Short mmCIF file of C-alpha atoms and ligand atoms in Angstrom, two decimals:
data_model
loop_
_atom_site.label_atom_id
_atom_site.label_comp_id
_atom_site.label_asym_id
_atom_site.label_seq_id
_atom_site.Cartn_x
_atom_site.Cartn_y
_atom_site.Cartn_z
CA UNK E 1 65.69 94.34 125.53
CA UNK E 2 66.56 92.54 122.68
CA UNK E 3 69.64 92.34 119.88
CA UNK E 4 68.97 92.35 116.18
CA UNK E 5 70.99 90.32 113.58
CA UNK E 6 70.45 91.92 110.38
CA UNK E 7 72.72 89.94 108.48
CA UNK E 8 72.33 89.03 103.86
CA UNK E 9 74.39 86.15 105.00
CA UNK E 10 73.20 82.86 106.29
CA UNK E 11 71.48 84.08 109.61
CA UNK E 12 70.99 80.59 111.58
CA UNK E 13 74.76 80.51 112.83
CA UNK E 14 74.59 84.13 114.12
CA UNK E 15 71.18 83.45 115.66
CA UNK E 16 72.54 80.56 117.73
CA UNK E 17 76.01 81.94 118.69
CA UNK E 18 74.23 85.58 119.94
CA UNK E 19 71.67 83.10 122.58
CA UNK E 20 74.42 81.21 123.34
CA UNK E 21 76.60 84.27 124.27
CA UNK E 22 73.22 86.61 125.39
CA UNK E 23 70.99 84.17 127.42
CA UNK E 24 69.26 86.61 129.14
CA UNK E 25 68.09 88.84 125.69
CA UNK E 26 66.04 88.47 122.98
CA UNK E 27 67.96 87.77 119.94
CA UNK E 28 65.45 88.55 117.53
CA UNK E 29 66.01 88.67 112.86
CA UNK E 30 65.27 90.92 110.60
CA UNK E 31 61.76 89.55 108.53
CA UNK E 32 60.53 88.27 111.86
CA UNK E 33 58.08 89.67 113.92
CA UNK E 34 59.94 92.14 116.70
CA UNK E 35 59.27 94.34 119.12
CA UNK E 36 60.88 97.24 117.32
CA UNK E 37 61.45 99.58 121.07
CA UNK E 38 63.04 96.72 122.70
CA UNK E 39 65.93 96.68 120.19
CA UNK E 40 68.87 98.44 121.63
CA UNK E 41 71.69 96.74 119.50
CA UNK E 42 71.95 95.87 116.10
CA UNK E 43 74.71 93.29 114.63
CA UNK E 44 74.77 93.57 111.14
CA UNK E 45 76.65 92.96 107.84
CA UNK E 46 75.24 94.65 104.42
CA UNK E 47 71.45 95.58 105.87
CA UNK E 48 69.08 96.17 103.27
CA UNK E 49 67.81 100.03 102.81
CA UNK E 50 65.23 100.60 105.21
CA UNK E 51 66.04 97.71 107.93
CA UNK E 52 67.64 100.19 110.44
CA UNK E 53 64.63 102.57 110.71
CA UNK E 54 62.25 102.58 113.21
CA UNK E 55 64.31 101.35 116.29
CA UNK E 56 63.22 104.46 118.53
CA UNK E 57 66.22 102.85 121.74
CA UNK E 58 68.77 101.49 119.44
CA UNK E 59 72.04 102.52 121.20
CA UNK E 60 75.07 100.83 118.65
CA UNK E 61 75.46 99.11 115.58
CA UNK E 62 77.80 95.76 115.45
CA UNK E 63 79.78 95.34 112.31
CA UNK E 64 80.31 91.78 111.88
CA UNK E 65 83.13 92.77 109.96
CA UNK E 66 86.05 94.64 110.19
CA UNK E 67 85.09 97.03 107.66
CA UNK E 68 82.50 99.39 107.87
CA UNK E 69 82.52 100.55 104.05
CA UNK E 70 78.88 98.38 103.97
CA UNK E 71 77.20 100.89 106.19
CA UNK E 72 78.96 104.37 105.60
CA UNK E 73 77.00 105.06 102.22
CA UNK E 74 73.55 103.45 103.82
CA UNK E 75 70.83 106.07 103.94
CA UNK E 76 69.79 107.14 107.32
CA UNK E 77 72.29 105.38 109.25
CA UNK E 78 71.24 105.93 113.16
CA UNK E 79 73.14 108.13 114.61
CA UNK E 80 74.58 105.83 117.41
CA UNK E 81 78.24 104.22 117.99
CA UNK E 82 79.06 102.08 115.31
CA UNK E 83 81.63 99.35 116.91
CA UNK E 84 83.53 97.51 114.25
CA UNK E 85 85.58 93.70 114.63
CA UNK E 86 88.66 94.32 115.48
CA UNK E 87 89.84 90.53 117.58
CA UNK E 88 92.03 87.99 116.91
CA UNK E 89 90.64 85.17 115.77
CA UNK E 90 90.17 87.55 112.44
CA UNK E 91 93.06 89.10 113.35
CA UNK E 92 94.99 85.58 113.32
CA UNK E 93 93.35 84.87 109.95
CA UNK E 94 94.62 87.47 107.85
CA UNK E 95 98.19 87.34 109.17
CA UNK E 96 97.69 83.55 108.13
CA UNK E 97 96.56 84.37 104.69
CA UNK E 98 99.34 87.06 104.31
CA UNK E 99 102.62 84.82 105.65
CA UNK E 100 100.97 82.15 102.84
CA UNK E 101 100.60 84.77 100.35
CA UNK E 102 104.17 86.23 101.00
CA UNK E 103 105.59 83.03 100.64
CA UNK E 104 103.76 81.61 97.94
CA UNK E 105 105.53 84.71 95.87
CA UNK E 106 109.25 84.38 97.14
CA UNK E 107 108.98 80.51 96.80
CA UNK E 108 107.43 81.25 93.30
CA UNK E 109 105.16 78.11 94.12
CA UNK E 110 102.76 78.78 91.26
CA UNK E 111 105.36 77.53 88.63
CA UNK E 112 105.43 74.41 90.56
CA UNK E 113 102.00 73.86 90.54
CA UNK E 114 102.01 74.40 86.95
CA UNK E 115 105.67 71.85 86.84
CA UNK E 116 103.74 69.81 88.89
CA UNK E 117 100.72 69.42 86.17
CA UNK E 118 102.96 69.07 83.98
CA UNK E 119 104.93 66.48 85.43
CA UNK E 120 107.75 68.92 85.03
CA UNK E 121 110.94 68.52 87.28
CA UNK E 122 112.79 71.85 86.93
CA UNK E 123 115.03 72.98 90.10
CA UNK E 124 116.49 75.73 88.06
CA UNK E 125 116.09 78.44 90.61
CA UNK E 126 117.78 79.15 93.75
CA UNK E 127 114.92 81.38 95.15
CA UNK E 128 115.52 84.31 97.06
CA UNK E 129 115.40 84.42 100.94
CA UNK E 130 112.95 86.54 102.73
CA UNK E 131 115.56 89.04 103.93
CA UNK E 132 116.29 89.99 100.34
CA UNK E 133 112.63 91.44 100.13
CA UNK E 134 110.65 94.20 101.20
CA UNK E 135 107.44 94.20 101.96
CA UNK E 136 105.20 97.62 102.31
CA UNK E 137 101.85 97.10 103.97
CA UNK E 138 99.54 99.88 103.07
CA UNK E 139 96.93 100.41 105.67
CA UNK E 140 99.41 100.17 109.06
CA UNK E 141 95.83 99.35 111.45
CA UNK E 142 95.10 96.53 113.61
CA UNK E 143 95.57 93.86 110.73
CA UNK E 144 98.87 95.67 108.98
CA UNK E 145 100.67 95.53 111.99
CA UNK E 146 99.74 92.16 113.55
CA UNK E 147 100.76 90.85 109.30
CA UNK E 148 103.99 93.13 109.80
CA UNK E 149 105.45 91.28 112.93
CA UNK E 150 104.45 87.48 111.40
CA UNK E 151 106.35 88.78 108.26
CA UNK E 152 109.23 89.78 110.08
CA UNK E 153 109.57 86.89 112.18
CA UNK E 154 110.05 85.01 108.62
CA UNK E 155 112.67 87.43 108.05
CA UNK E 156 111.09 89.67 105.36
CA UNK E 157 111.82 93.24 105.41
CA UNK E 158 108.60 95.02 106.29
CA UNK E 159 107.79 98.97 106.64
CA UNK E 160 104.15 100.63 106.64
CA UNK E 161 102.21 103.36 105.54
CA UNK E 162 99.08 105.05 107.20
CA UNK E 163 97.09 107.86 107.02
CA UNK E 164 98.72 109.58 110.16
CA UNK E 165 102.31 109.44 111.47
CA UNK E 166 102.80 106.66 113.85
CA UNK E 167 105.71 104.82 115.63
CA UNK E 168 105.21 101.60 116.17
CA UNK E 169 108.35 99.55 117.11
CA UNK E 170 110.22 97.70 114.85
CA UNK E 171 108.98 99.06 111.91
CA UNK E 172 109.39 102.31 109.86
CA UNK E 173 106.21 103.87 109.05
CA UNK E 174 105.74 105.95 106.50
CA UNK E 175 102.75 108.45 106.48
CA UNK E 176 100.37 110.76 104.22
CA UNK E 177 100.65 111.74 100.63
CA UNK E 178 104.59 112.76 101.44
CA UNK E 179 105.64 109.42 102.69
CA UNK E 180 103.69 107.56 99.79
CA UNK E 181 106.50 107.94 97.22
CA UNK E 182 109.78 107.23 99.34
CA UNK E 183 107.27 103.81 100.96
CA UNK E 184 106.80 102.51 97.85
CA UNK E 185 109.96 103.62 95.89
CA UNK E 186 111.21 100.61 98.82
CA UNK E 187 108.87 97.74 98.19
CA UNK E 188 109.03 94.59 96.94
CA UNK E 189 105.59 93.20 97.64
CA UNK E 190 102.89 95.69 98.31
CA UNK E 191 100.16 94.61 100.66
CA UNK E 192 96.82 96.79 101.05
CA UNK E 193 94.89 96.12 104.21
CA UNK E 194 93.07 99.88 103.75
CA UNK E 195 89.19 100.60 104.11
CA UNK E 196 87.47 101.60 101.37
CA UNK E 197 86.87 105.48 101.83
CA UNK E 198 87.10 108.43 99.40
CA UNK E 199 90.66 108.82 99.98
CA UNK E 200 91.21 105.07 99.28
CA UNK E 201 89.03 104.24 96.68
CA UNK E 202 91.08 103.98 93.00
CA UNK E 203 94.27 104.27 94.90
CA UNK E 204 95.17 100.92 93.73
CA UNK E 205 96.41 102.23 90.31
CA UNK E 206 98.97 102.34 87.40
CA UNK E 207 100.77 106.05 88.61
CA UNK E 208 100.77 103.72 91.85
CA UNK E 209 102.28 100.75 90.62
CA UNK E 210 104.98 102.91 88.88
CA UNK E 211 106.55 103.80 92.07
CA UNK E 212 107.32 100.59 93.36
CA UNK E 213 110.74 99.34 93.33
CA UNK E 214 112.37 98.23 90.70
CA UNK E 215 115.15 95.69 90.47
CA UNK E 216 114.35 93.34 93.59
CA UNK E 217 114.68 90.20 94.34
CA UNK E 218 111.73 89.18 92.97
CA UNK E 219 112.21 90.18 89.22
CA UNK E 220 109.62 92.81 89.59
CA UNK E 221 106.67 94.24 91.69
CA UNK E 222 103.91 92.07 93.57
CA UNK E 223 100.56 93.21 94.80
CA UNK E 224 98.66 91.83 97.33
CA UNK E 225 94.89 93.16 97.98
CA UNK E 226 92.70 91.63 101.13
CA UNK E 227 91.56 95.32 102.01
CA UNK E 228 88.27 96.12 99.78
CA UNK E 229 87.94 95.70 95.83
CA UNK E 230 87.11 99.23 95.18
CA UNK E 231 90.50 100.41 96.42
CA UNK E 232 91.93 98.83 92.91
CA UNK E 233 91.57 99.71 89.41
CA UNK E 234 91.53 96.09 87.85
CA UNK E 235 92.08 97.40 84.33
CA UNK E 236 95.52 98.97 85.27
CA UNK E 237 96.19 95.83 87.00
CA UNK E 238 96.25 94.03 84.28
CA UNK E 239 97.76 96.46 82.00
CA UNK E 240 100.65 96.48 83.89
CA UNK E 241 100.83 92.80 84.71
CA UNK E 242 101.11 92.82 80.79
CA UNK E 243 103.95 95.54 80.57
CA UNK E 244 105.95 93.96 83.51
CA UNK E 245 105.27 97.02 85.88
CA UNK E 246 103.71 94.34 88.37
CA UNK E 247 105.21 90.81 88.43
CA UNK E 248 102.21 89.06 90.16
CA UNK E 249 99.36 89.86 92.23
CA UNK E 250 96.89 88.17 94.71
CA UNK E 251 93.61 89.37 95.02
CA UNK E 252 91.09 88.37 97.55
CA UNK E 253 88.84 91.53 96.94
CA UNK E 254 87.57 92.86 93.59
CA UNK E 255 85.38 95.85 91.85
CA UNK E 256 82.20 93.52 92.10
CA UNK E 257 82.00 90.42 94.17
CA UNK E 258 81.53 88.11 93.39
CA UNK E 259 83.96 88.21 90.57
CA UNK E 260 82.35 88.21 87.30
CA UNK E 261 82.95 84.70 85.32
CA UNK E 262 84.14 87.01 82.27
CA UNK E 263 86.85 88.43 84.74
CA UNK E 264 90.27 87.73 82.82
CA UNK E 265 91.96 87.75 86.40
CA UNK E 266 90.18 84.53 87.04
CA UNK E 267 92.56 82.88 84.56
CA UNK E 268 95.23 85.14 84.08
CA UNK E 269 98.66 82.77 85.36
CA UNK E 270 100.17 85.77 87.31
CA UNK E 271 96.94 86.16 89.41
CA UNK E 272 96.06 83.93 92.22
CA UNK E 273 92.12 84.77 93.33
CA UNK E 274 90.73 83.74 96.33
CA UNK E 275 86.75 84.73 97.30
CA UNK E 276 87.11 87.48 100.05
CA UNK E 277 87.71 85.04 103.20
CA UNK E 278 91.08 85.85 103.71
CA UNK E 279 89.76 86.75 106.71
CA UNK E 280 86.44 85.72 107.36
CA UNK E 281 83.98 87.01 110.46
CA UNK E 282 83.83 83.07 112.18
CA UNK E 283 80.35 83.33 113.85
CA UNK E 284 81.38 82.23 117.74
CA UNK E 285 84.71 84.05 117.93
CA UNK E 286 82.48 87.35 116.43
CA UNK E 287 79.28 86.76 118.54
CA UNK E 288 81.75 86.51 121.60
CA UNK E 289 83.57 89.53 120.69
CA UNK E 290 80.21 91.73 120.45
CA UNK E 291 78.38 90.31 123.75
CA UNK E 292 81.70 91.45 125.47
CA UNK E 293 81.12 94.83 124.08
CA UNK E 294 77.75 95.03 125.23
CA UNK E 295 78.71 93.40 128.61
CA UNK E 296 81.56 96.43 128.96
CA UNK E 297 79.12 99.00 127.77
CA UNK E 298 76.12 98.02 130.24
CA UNK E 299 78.67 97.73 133.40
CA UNK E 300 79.63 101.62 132.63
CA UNK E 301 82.20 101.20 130.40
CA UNK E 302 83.47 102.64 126.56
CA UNK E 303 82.94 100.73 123.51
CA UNK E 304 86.15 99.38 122.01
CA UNK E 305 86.97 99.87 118.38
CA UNK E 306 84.54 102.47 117.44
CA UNK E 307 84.16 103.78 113.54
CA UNK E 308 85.34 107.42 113.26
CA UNK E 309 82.22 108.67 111.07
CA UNK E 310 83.98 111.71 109.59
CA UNK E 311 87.14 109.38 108.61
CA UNK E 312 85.00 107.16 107.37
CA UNK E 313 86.83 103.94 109.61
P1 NDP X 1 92.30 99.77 111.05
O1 NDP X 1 91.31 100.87 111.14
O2 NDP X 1 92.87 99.22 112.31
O3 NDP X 1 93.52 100.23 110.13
C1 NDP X 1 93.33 100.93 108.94
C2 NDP X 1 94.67 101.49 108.50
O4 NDP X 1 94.49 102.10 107.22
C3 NDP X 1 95.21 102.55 109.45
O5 NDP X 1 96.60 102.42 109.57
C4 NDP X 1 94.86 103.85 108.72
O6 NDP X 1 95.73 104.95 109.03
C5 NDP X 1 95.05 103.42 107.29
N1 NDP X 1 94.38 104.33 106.38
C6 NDP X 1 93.07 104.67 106.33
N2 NDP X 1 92.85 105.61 105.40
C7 NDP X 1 94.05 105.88 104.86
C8 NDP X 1 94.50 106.79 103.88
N3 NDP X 1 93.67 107.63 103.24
N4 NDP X 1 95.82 106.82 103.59
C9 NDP X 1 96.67 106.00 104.24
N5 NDP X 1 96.32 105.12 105.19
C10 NDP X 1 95.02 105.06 105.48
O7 NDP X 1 91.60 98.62 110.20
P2 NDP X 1 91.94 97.06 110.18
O8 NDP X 1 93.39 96.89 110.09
O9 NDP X 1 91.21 96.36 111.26
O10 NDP X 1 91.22 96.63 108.80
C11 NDP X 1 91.63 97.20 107.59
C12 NDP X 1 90.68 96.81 106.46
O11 NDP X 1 90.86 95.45 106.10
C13 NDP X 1 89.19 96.88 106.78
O12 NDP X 1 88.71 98.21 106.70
C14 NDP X 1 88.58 96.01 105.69
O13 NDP X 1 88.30 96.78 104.54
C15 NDP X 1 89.71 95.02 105.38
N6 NDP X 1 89.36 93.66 105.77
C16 NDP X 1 89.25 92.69 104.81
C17 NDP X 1 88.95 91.41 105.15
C18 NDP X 1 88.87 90.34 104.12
O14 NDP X 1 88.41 89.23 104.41
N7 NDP X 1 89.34 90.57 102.91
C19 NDP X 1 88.70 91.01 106.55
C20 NDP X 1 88.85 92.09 107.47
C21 NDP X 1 89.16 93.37 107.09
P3 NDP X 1 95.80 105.57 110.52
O15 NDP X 1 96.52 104.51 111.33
O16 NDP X 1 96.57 106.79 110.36
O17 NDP X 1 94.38 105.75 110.98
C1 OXD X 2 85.67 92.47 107.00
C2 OXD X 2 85.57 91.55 105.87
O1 OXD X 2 85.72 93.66 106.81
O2 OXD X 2 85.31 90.35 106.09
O3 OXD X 2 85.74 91.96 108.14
O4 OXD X 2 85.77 91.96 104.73
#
């Protein structure tokens, strides 16, 4: 029986990690010559059309990723479990990129890289403290909530909103279109770690931005997007970074990826862009985390972290 890695990324390091992990299968790629029946799992990340038909046994799909936005719109997805990454080595990584991001704001570090070019030396500002901000994390899953407690440990004030109401201690969690308002009438800082669905997609937008707070300790509204580009509207982004309705923003996820060199958020001085890896699928943690799935699944077991179809996560 053998595992496919049907990856548009480099597909060496997968290869390599899955025999490593999988001695005893057949870890066979896509544009190879296969046995097509002995394929029983596939481990993929943005499959071309047409590259997950004809697998007669296939009995789950492996995101790589944590998102499964790259296979809900594929045409004629298998109908089998579709496990997604949910572990913390990427788990680890985001909350990384989001205490860096976070801080980066309240320390207003940006103006000292520019002081710095500049050979500026201006300690004008007595910065506020973490306490004095709020931070709303839209998208209260696996990654919001691990985020939300390295957050608080630095002392910022952090709340969520999901999709359904939840209590998860420590925080106040906001939920559905009726919490939306009164969560982001409170924030500061506005992190999205969403999927990209129906619901979500757009949702990043000017009637949006209007609700956040205004008058906090950070001289106006900050966004911070690692969820999926489609959930923003970049034109209203910018709009309002123009009309002071957002302060700042960081963006690791945009409308089209890679961002277009004519993008004016590459060199706008409010936006800091980094190229989707806030938190990045790392081959051996990933090929690890899916041969333990298998392993649980072939002893009897449930897969863990399995995509909701009709939800669309
Ligand atoms: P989870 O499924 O664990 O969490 C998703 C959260 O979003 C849940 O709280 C869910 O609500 C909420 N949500 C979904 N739809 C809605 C909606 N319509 N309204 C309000 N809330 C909604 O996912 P993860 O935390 O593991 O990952 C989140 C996303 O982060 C991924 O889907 C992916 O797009 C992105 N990502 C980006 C990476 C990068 O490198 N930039 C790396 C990894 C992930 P509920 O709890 O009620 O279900
Ligand atoms: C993911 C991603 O979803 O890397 O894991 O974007």
């Amino acid at each position: 029986m053998s595992l496919l890695v049907a990856v548009t990324w480099e597909t060496q390091p997968w290869v390599e990690r899955f025999r490593r992990h999988l001695p005893d299968r057949d870890i066979v790629v896509l544009g190879e010559s296969f046995d097509k029946a002995a394929v029983r799992y596939v481990a993929t990340w943005g499959p071309k059309p047409g590259s997950l038909s004809g697998l007669p046994n296939l009995e789950a799909l492996f995101s790589l990723g944590a998102g499964v936005d790259h296979l809900m719109g594929y045409p004629d997805l298998p109908d089998v479990p579709i496990v997604r990454v949910a572990q913390d080595d990427l788990t680890h990584r985001m909350s990384e990129y989001m205490v860096l991001h976070c801080l980066m704001h309240l320390r207003d570090q940006r103006r000292f890289d520019e002081d710095q070019t500049a050979k500026r030396w201006r300690p004008d500002r007595a910065p506020p403290i973490a306490g004095d901000v709020r931070i709303g994390i839209m998208g209260f899953g696996v990654l919001g909530q691990d985020s939300a407690r390295k957050l608080k440990t630095m002392g910022f004030d952090v709340a969520g909103w999901s999709r359904t109401p939840k209590s998860v201690d420590g925080f106040q969690v906001f939920a559905g279109e009726e919490g939306l308002t009164p969560f982001l009438n409170r924030t500061d800082i506005l992190i999205a770690l969403m999927p990209l669905t129906p619901d979500t997609k757009g949702i990043l937008n000017r009637s949006l931005f209007e609700r956040l707070a205004r008058g906090g300790a950070l001289g106006g509204p900050i966004l911070i997007n690692a969820g999926r580009g489609k959930l923003q509207v970049e034109s209203d982004i910018l709009s309002c970074l123009d009309d002071g309705i957002l302060q700042a923003a960081t963006l690791d996820v945009f409308e089209t990826e890679p961002l277009p060199k004519d993008s004016p958020l590459w060199t706008h001085p409010r936006v800091t862009v980094t190229p989707h890896n806030s938190a990045t699928s790392e081959p051996e943690a990933t090929a690890r985390y899916i041969s333990q799935q298998i392993r649980r699944y072939e002893a009897g077991e449930a897969f863990e972290n399995v995509v909701d179809r009709v939800r669309g996560y």
